[in-house]
PDB file of C-alpha atoms in Angstrom:
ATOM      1  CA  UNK B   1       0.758  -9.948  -3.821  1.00 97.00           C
ATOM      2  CA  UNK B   2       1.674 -11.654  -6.553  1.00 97.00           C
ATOM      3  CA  UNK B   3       0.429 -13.861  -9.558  1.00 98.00           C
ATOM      4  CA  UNK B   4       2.659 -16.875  -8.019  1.00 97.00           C
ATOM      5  CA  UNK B   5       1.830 -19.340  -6.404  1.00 97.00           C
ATOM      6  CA  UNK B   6       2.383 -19.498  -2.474  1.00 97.00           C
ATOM      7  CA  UNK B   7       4.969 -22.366  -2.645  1.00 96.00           C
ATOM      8  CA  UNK B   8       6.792 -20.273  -4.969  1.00 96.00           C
ATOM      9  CA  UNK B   9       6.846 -17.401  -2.768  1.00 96.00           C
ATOM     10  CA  UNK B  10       8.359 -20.349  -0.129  1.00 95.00           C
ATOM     11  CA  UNK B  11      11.086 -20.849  -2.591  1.00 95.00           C
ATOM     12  CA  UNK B  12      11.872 -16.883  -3.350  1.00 94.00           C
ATOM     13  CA  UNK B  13      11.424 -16.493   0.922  1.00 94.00           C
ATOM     14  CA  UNK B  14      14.146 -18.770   1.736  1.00 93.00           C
ATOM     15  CA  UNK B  15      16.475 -19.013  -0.910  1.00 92.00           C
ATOM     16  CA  UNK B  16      16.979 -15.271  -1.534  1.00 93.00           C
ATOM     17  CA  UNK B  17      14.567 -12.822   1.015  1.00 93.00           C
ATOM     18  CA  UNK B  18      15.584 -14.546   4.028  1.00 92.00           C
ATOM     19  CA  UNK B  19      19.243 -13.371   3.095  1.00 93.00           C
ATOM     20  CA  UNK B  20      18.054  -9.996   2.926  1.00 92.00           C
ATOM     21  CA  UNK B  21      15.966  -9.860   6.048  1.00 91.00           C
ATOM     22  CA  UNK B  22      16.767 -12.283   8.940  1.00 91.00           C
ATOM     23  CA  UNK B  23      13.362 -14.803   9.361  1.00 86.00           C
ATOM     24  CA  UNK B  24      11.818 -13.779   6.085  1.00 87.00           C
ATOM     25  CA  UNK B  25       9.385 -10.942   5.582  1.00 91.00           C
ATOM     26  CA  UNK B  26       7.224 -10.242   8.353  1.00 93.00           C
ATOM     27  CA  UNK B  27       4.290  -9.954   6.816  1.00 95.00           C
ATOM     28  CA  UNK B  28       2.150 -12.195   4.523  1.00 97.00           C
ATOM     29  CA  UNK B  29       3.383 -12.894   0.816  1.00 97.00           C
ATOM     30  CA  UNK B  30      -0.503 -13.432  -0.737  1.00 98.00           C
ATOM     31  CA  UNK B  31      -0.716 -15.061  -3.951  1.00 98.00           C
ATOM     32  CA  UNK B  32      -3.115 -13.821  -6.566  1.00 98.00           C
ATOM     33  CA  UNK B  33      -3.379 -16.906  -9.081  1.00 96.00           C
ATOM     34  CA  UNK B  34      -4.728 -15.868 -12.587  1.00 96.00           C
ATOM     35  CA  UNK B  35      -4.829 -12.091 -11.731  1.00 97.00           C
ATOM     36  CA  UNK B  36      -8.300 -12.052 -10.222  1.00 97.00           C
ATOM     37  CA  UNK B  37      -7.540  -9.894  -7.378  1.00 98.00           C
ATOM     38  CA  UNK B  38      -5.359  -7.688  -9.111  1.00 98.00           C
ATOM     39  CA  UNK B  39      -8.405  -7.302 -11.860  1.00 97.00           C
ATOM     40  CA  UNK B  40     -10.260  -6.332  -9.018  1.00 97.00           C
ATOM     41  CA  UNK B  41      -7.287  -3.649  -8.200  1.00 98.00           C
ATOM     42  CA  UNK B  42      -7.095  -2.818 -12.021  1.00 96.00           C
ATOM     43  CA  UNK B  43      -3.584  -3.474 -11.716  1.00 97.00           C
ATOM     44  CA  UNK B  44      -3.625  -7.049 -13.680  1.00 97.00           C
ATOM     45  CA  UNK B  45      -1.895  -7.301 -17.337  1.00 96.00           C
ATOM     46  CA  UNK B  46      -3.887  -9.458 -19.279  1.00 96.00           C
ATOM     47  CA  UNK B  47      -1.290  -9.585 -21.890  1.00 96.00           C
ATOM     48  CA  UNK B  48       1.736 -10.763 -20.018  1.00 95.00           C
ATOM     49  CA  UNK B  49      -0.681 -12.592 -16.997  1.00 97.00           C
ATOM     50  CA  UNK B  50       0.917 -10.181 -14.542  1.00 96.00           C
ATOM     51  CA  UNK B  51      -0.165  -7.530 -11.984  1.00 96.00           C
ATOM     52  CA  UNK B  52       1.534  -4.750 -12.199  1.00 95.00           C
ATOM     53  CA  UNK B  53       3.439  -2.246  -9.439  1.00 94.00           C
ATOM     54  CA  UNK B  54       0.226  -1.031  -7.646  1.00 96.00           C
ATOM     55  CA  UNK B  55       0.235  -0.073  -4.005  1.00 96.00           C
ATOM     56  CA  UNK B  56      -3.011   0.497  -2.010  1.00 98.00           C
ATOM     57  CA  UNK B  57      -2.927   2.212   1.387  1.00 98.00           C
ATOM     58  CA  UNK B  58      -6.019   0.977   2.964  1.00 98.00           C
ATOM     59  CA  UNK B  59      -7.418   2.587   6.589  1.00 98.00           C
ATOM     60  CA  UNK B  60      -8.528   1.059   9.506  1.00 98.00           C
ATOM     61  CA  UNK B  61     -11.773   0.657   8.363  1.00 98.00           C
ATOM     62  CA  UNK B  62     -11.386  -0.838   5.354  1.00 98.00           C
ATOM     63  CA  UNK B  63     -11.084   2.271   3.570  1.00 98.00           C
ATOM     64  CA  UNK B  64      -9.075   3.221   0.612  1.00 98.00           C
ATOM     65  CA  UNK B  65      -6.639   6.125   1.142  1.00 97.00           C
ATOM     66  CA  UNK B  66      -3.880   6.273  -1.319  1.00 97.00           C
ATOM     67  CA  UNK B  67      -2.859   4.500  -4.333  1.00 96.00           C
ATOM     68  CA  UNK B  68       0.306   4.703  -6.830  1.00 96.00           C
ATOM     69  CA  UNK B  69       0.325   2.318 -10.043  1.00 95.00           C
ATOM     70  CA  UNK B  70       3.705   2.392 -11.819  1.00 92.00           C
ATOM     71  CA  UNK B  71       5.241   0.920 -14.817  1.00 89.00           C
ATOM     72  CA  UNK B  72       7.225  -2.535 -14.048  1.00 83.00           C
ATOM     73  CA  UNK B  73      10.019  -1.496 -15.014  1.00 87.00           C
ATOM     74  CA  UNK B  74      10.204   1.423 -12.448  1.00 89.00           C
ATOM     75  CA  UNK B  75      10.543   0.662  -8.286  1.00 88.00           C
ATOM     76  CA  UNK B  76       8.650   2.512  -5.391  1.00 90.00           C
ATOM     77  CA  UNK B  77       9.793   4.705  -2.784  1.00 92.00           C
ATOM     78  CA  UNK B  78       9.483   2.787   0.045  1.00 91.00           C
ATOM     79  CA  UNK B  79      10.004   6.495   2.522  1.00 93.00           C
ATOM     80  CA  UNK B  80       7.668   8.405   0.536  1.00 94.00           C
ATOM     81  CA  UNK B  81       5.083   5.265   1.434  1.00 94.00           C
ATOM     82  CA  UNK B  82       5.724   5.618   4.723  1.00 95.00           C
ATOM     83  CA  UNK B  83       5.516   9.135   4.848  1.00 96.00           C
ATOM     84  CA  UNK B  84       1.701   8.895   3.393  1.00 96.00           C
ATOM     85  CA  UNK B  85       0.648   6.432   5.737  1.00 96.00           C
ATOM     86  CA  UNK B  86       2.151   9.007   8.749  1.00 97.00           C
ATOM     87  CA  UNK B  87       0.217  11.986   6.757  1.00 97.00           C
ATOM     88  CA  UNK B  88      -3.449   9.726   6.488  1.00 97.00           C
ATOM     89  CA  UNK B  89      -2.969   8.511  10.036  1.00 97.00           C
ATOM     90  CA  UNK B  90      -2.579  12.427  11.084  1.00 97.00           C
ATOM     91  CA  UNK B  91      -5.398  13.535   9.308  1.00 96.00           C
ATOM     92  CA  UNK B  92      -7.689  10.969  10.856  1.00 96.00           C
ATOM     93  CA  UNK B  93      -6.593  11.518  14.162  1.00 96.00           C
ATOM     94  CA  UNK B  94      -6.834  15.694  13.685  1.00 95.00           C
ATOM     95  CA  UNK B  95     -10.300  16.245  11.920  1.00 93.00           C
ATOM     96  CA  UNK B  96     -10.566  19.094  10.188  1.00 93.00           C
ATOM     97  CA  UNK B  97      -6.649  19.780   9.493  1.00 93.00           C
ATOM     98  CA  UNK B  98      -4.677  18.576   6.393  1.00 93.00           C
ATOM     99  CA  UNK B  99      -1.453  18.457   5.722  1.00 94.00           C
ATOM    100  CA  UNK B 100       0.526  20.165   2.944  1.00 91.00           C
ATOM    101  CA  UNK B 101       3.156  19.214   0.287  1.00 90.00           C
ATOM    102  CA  UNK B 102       5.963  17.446   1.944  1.00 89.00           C
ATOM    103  CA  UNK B 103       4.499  17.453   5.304  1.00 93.00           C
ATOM    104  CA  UNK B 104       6.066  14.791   7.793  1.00 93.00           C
ATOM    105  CA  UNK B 105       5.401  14.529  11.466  1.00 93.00           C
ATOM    106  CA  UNK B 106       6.706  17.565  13.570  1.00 91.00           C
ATOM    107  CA  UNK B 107       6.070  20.046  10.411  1.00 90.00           C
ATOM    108  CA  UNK B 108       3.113  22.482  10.693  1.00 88.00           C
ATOM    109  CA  UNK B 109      -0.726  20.937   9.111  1.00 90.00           C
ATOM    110  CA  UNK B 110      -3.347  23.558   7.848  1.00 89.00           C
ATOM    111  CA  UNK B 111      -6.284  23.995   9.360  1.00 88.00           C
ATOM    112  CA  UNK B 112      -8.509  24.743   6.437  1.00 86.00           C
ATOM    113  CA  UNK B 113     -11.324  27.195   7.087  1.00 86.00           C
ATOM    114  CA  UNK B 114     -12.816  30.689   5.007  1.00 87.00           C
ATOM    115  CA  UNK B 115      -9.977  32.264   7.136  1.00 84.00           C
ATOM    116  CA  UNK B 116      -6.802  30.677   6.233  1.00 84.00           C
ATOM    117  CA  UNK B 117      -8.029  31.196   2.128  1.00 84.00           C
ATOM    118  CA  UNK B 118      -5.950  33.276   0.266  1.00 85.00           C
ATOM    119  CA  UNK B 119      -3.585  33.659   3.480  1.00 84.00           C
ATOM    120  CA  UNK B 120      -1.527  30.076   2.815  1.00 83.00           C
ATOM    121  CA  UNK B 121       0.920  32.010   1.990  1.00 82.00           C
ATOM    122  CA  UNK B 122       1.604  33.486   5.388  1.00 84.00           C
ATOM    123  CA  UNK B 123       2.513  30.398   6.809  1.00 82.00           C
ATOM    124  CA  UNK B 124       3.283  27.675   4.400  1.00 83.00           C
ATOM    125  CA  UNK B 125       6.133  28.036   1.326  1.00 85.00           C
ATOM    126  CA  UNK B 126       7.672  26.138  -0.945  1.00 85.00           C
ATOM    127  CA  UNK B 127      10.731  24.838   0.509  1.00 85.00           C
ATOM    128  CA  UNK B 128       8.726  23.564   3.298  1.00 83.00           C
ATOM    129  CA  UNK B 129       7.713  20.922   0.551  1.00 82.00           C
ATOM    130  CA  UNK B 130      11.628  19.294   0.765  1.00 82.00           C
TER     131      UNK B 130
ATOM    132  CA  UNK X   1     -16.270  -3.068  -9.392  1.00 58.00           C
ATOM    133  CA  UNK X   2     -14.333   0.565  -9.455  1.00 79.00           C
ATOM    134  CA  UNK X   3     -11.497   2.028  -6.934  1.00 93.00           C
ATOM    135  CA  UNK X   4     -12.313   5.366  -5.428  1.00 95.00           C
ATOM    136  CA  UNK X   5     -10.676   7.292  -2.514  1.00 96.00           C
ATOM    137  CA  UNK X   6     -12.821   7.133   0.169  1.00 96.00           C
ATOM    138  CA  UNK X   7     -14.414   3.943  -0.448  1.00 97.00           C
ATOM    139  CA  UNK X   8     -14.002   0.741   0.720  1.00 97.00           C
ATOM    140  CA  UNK X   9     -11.463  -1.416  -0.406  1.00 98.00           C
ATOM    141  CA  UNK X  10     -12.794  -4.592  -2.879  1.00 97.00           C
ATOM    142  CA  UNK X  11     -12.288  -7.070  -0.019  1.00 97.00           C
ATOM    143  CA  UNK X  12     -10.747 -10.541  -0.960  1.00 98.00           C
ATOM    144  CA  UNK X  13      -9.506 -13.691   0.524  1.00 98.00           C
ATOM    145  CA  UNK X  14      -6.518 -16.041  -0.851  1.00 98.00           C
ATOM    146  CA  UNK X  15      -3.387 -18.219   0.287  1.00 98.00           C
ATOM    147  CA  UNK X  16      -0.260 -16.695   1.672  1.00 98.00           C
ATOM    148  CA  UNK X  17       3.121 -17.589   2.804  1.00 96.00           C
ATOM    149  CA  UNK X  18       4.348 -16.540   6.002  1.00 93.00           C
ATOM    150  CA  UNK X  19       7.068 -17.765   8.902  1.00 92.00           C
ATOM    151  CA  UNK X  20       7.161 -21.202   6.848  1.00 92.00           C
ATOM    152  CA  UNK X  21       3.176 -21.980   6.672  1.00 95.00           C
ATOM    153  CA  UNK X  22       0.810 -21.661   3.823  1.00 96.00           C
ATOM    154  CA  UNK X  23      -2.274 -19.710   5.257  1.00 96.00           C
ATOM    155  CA  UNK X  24      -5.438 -18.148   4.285  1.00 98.00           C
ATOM    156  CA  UNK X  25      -5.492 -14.556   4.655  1.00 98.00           C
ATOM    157  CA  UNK X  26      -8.426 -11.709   3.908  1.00 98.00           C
ATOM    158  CA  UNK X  27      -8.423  -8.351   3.962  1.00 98.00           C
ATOM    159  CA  UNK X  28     -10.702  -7.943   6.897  1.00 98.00           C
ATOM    160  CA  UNK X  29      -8.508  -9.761   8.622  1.00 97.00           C
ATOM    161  CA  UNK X  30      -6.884  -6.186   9.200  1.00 97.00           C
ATOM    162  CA  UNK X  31      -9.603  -4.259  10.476  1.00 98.00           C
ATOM    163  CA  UNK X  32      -8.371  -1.918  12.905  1.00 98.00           C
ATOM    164  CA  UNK X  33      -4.792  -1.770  11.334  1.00 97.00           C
ATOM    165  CA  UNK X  34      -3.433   0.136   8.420  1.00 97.00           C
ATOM    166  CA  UNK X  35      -2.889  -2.190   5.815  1.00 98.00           C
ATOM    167  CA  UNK X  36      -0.321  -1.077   2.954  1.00 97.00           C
ATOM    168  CA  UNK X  37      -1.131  -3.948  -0.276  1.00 97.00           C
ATOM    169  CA  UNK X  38       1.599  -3.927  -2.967  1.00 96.00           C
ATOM    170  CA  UNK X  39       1.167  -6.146  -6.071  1.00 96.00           C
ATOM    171  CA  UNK X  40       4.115  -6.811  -8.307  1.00 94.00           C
ATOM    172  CA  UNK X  41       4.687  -8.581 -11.422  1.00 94.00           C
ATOM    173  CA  UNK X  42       6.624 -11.730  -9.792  1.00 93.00           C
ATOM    174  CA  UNK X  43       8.635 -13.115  -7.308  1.00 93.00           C
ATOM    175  CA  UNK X  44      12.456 -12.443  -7.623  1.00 90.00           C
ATOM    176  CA  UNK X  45      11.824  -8.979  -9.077  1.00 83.00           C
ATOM    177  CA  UNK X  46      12.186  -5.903  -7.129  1.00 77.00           C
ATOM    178  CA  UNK X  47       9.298  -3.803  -5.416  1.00 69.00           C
TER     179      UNK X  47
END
C-alpha cells in the first residue's frame, strides 16, 4: 500500500515488476490516496505526503500480531517476515507454548509454566537464536 | 484510533491493482487468511 494512485501502480506493474516476477505480483497493490489509511497505521508522513516502511502481520481473525516501522531509507527482511508469520501461526495452533529467539519450524518451542522458570537454561541457549 | 498487539486491526476499504483490473479490496476480505500489509513511500522504490 501505497500513497499512489492504482493506475500508477498499473504503470510500475507492467513496465518494471512484471520483469521481476512473471504476471505481476500476486497479490493486490492497494492505494492509500492522501495517507488516510496509513494515518490510521501511524505510518503516514505528513511532511513529505508519504507512508512510510510499516509492515502489519494481521491473524486470521482480524487480529494484529506483529508490526516493524522502519526508516525509508532502510529495506525489510523479507525471511525474517516470513519466519514471524511461521512463529504466530505456531503459537496459535499450540496454545500454551511460545517460541524463543530465532525459533523456526522443526526447532524446539517452550512450554511456559511455574516449572520451566528459572530452568530455560536447561534446554534453550544462545546459539539456538542463529 | 491506536495499534495494539492483540487487537483488531483498523479495518479499511480502497482501490487496488491486480492481474490488470482496478478493484476494491477490504481488509475483511481476508478473514480466515493471514494477511501480511506493507506500506511504502512510493511506487518504483524498494520494499
Amino acid at each position: 500500500m501505497s500513497v499512489d494512485s492504482p493506475y500508477t501502480h498499473k504503470v510500475w506493474s507492467e513496465g518494471e515488476l512484471s520483469k521481476i516476477v512473471p504476471g505481476g505480483l500476486p497479490y493486490p497493490m492497494l492505494s492509500d490516496p492522501g495517507g488516510r489509511i496509513g494515518q490510521e497505521y501511524m505510518v503516514y508522513d505528513e511532511e513529505n505526503g508519504v507512508d512510510i516502511r510499516g509492515r502489519f502481520l494481521i491473524d486470521p481473525d482480524g487480529v494484529l500480531q506483529a508490526i516493524e516501522i522502519l526508516a525509508p531509507a532502510v529495506g525489510r527482511n523479507v525471511a525474517e517476515m516470513i519466519r514471524q508469520v511461521k512463529a504466530c501461526a505456531y503459537v496459535r495452533e499450540n496454545e500454551g507454548e511460545a517460541t524463543p529467539a530465532g525459533w523456526e519450524p522443526g526447532k524446539q518451542a517452550l512450554k511456559p509454566s511455574p516449572e520451566l522458570a528459572g530452568k530455560v537454561c536447561e534446554i534453550w541457549s544462545p546459539e539456538m537464536a542463529f | 484510533m491506536t495499534l495494539h498487539i492483540g487487537k483488531p486491526a483498523p479495518e479499511f476499504e480502497t482501490s487496488a491493482y491486480m492481474d490488470g483490473e482496478i478493484r476494491r479490496v477490504k481488509l475483511s476480505d481476508y478473514r480466515g487468511q493471514w494477511v501480511m500489509l506493507y506500506f511504502y513511500p512510493g511506487d518504483f522504490t524498494f520494499v
